[in-house]
Short mmCIF file of C-alpha atoms in Angstrom, two decimals:
data_model
loop_
_atom_site.label_atom_id
_atom_site.label_comp_id
_atom_site.label_asym_id
_atom_site.label_seq_id
_atom_site.Cartn_x
_atom_site.Cartn_y
_atom_site.Cartn_z
CA MET C 257 0.00 0.00 0.00
CA THR C 258 2.93 2.37 0.66
CA ALA C 259 3.94 2.49 -3.01
CA LEU C 260 0.38 3.25 -4.00
CA CYS C 261 0.05 6.08 -1.49
CA THR C 262 3.18 7.93 -2.62
CA ALA C 263 1.20 9.32 -5.58
CA LEU C 264 -1.26 11.03 -3.22
CA PRO C 265 -0.65 14.44 -1.64
CA GLU C 266 0.38 14.56 2.01
CA ARG C 267 -2.82 16.35 2.98
CA LEU C 268 -6.30 15.14 2.04
CA SER C 269 -9.79 16.06 3.16
CA LEU C 270 -12.59 13.48 2.91
CA LEU C 271 -16.30 13.64 3.65
CA LEU C 272 -17.87 10.35 4.76
CA VAL C 273 -21.67 10.19 4.56
CA ASP C 274 -23.38 7.25 6.27
CA ASP C 275 -26.10 6.96 8.88
CA HIS C 276 -24.28 4.38 11.03
CA ARG C 277 -21.84 6.00 13.46
CA ILE C 278 -19.98 2.78 14.22
CA PHE C 279 -19.38 2.21 10.51
CA LEU C 280 -18.15 5.79 10.08
CA ASP C 281 -15.67 5.33 12.92
CA GLY C 282 -14.37 2.10 11.42
CA LEU C 283 -14.15 3.66 7.97
CA ALA C 284 -12.16 6.61 9.27
CA LEU C 285 -9.76 4.20 10.99
CA ALA C 286 -9.34 2.10 7.82
CA LEU C 287 -8.59 5.18 5.70
CA GLY C 288 -6.05 6.55 8.18
CA PRO C 289 -2.94 5.24 6.36
CA LEU C 290 -3.87 7.02 3.10
CA CYS C 291 -1.63 10.04 3.82
CA PRO C 292 0.20 11.73 6.73
CA ASP C 293 -2.35 14.54 7.13
CA LEU C 294 -5.78 13.04 6.53
CA ARG C 295 -8.72 15.19 7.55
CA ILE C 296 -12.06 13.44 7.77
CA GLN C 297 -15.48 14.92 8.34
CA THR C 298 -18.55 12.77 8.75
CA ALA C 299 -22.26 13.25 8.14
CA GLN C 300 -25.11 10.91 8.99
CA THR C 301 -27.81 12.55 6.87
CA ALA C 302 -28.09 14.30 3.52
CA ALA C 303 -28.77 17.57 5.35
CA GLU C 304 -25.57 17.24 7.41
CA ALA C 305 -23.60 16.48 4.23
CA GLU C 306 -24.98 19.62 2.58
CA GLN C 307 -23.92 21.69 5.61
CA CYS C 308 -20.41 20.27 5.46
CA LEU C 309 -20.13 21.22 1.79
CA GLN C 310 -21.29 24.77 2.56
CA HIS C 311 -18.52 25.24 5.12
CA GLY C 312 -15.60 23.42 3.53
CA SER C 313 -14.11 21.76 0.47
CA PHE C 314 -13.15 18.12 0.08
CA ASP C 315 -10.96 15.98 -2.15
CA LEU C 316 -13.50 13.13 -2.16
CA ILE C 317 -16.95 12.26 -0.83
CA LEU C 318 -17.79 8.67 0.12
CA LEU C 319 -21.57 8.40 0.04
CA ASP C 320 -23.92 5.68 1.23
CA LEU C 321 -27.05 4.99 -0.82
CA ARG C 322 -29.28 4.53 2.21
CA LEU C 323 -29.74 7.76 4.18
CA PRO C 324 -32.63 8.51 6.56
CA ASP C 325 -33.71 11.81 4.99
CA MET C 326 -32.96 11.29 1.29
CA PRO C 327 -31.78 8.42 -0.94
CA GLY C 328 -28.06 8.75 -1.61
CA LEU C 329 -28.64 8.44 -5.35
CA GLU C 330 -31.02 11.40 -5.28
CA LEU C 331 -28.46 13.43 -3.33
CA LEU C 332 -25.75 12.55 -5.85
CA GLN C 333 -28.01 13.62 -8.73
CA ARG C 334 -28.68 16.93 -6.97
CA TRP C 335 -24.96 17.54 -6.57
CA GLN C 336 -24.41 16.79 -10.25
CA ARG C 337 -27.09 19.31 -11.26
CA GLN C 338 -25.45 21.89 -9.00
CA GLY C 339 -22.08 21.26 -10.66
CA LEU C 340 -20.36 20.04 -7.50
CA PRO C 341 -16.66 19.73 -8.42
CA THR C 342 -15.86 17.21 -5.67
CA PRO C 343 -15.61 13.59 -6.90
CA VAL C 344 -18.06 11.17 -5.30
CA ALA C 345 -17.74 7.43 -4.79
CA ILE C 346 -20.55 5.26 -3.49
CA LEU C 347 -19.77 3.07 -0.50
CA SER C 348 -22.76 0.84 0.04
CA GLY C 349 -23.96 -2.34 1.68
CA SER C 350 -26.00 -3.04 -1.44
CA ASP C 351 -24.66 -5.75 -3.72
CA SER C 352 -27.11 -4.95 -6.49
CA SER C 353 -25.60 -4.43 -9.93
CA GLN C 354 -28.59 -2.20 -10.71
CA ASP C 355 -27.65 0.11 -7.82
CA ALA C 356 -24.07 0.20 -9.05
CA GLN C 357 -25.11 0.99 -12.62
CA ALA C 358 -27.48 3.73 -11.44
CA ALA C 359 -24.77 5.31 -9.27
CA LEU C 360 -22.20 5.33 -12.07
CA ALA C 361 -24.78 6.69 -14.52
CA ALA C 362 -25.54 9.49 -12.03
CA GLY C 363 -21.89 10.56 -11.99
CA ALA C 364 -20.23 8.54 -9.23
CA LEU C 365 -16.61 7.61 -9.93
CA GLY C 366 -16.94 4.22 -8.31
CA PHE C 367 -19.15 1.83 -6.36
CA ILE C 368 -17.31 0.28 -3.42
CA PRO C 369 -19.03 -2.51 -1.45
CA LYS C 370 -18.94 -2.20 2.33
CA SER C 371 -17.80 -5.81 2.41
CA ALA C 372 -14.40 -4.72 1.03
CA ASP C 373 -11.52 -5.22 3.45
CA SER C 374 -9.37 -2.29 4.58
CA GLU C 375 -6.67 -2.84 1.96
CA ASP C 376 -9.13 -3.07 -0.94
CA LEU C 377 -10.98 -0.04 0.39
CA ARG C 378 -7.81 2.09 0.53
CA GLN C 379 -6.80 0.98 -2.96
CA ALA C 380 -10.22 1.83 -4.37
CA VAL C 381 -10.26 5.25 -2.68
CA THR C 382 -6.71 5.95 -3.86
CA ARG C 383 -7.64 5.15 -7.46
CA VAL C 384 -10.62 7.50 -7.32
CA LEU C 385 -8.47 10.26 -5.76
CA LEU C 386 -6.02 9.82 -8.64
CA GLY C 387 -8.84 10.40 -11.12
CA GLU C 388 -9.75 6.86 -12.09
CA VAL C 389 -13.29 5.62 -12.60
CA LEU C 390 -13.62 2.26 -10.87
CA PRO C 391 -15.00 -0.60 -12.96
CA MET C 392 -18.37 -2.13 -12.14
CA PRO C 393 -18.11 -4.48 -9.16
CA GLN C 394 -18.68 -8.16 -9.80
CA THR C 395 -22.30 -8.92 -9.14
CA THR C 396 -23.07 -11.19 -6.24
CA GLU C 397 -26.72 -11.54 -7.09
CA ARG C 398 -27.91 -15.09 -6.67
CA PRO C 399 -30.71 -16.62 -8.67
CA HIS C 400 -34.12 -16.93 -7.04
CA LEU C 401 -34.50 -20.42 -8.49
CA THR C 402 -35.66 -23.72 -7.11
CA PRO C 403 -33.23 -26.66 -7.23
CA ARG C 404 -35.31 -28.13 -10.07
CA GLN C 405 -35.14 -24.91 -12.07
CA ARG C 406 -31.36 -24.86 -11.65
CA GLU C 407 -31.19 -28.44 -12.99
CA ILE C 408 -33.30 -27.49 -16.00
CA LEU C 409 -31.20 -24.37 -16.62
CA LEU C 410 -28.02 -26.47 -16.70
CA LEU C 411 -29.56 -28.94 -19.15
CA LEU C 412 -30.88 -26.06 -21.24
CA ALA C 413 -27.33 -24.73 -21.44
CA GLU C 414 -26.26 -28.12 -22.80
CA GLY C 415 -28.68 -27.59 -25.66
CA LEU C 416 -31.11 -30.34 -24.70
CA PRO C 417 -34.70 -30.09 -26.01
CA ASN C 418 -37.68 -30.34 -23.67
CA LYS C 419 -38.23 -34.03 -24.38
CA ALA C 420 -34.63 -34.90 -23.48
CA ILE C 421 -34.78 -32.77 -20.35
CA SER C 422 -38.01 -34.47 -19.25
CA ARG C 423 -36.44 -37.91 -19.74
CA ARG C 424 -33.24 -36.94 -17.94
CA LEU C 425 -35.12 -35.60 -14.90
CA GLY C 426 -38.08 -37.97 -14.95
CA LEU C 427 -40.58 -35.15 -15.47
CA SER C 428 -43.44 -34.63 -17.89
CA GLU C 429 -42.84 -32.23 -20.78
CA ASP C 430 -45.59 -29.98 -19.41
CA THR C 431 -43.73 -29.72 -16.09
CA VAL C 432 -40.52 -28.84 -17.91
CA LYS C 433 -42.39 -26.15 -19.87
CA THR C 434 -43.77 -24.72 -16.62
CA HIS C 435 -40.27 -24.47 -15.15
CA LEU C 436 -38.96 -22.91 -18.36
CA LYS C 437 -41.70 -20.30 -18.25
CA ALA C 438 -40.65 -19.40 -14.70
CA LEU C 439 -37.01 -19.15 -15.81
CA PHE C 440 -37.95 -16.88 -18.71
CA GLN C 441 -39.89 -14.62 -16.34
CA GLU C 442 -37.04 -14.50 -13.81
CA LEU C 443 -34.55 -13.50 -16.51
CA ASP C 444 -37.00 -11.35 -18.50
CA VAL C 445 -36.35 -13.23 -21.76
CA HIS C 446 -38.51 -14.93 -24.38
CA THR C 447 -36.27 -17.57 -26.00
CA ARG C 448 -34.14 -20.50 -24.84
CA THR C 449 -30.98 -18.95 -26.29
CA ALA C 450 -31.62 -15.64 -24.56
CA CYS C 451 -32.32 -17.50 -21.31
CA VAL C 452 -28.93 -19.22 -21.37
CA SER C 453 -27.16 -16.00 -22.41
CA ALA C 454 -28.79 -13.96 -19.61
CA ALA C 455 -27.99 -16.65 -17.04
CA ARG C 456 -24.31 -16.61 -18.10
CA GLN C 457 -24.18 -12.81 -17.87
CA ARG C 458 -25.42 -13.02 -14.28
CA GLY C 459 -22.87 -15.68 -13.41
CA TRP C 460 -25.51 -18.37 -12.87
CA LEU C 461 -23.81 -20.75 -15.31
#
């Protein structure tokens, strides 16, 4: 981490916005090694964050998506409309790829999961401070599928037709079709090929 930090200035000012005080304290401790003179201010609501911005300037804002008085995404969009020059990265407990995409589309420079360890967190923050846009995090979304639907999805990926799937699993073709319909709805697709492709994109196959 030392080599990475040498590119940062000796003095940095960060604003951490999260409604959990214990998390804020731990975050401040984890970010301590970033530079010799690290100044951290914290806010637990959108209103407190706005007050901090009125009275000071920051090198980076780490913003949670879940705030008690306003969604973090809405706050980020407001800052973008106001032309806030301070870079913003989202630090969230959400593991939704949709949340990550929405945050990046709204102007965030990165989406950092709260599950990141201290080293990964400091590296991600350093990259944002150096002007990088962090890539989309790997999705951890898990399929809401029954064990039978997972079996059918795997056989579908092998290219088996309904009749072969029904024989392999000892099911009627109508039952297989019912499970396929549920899979199509879950993945929002209309064909077998699209079903397999969407499942692979989500990491289900």
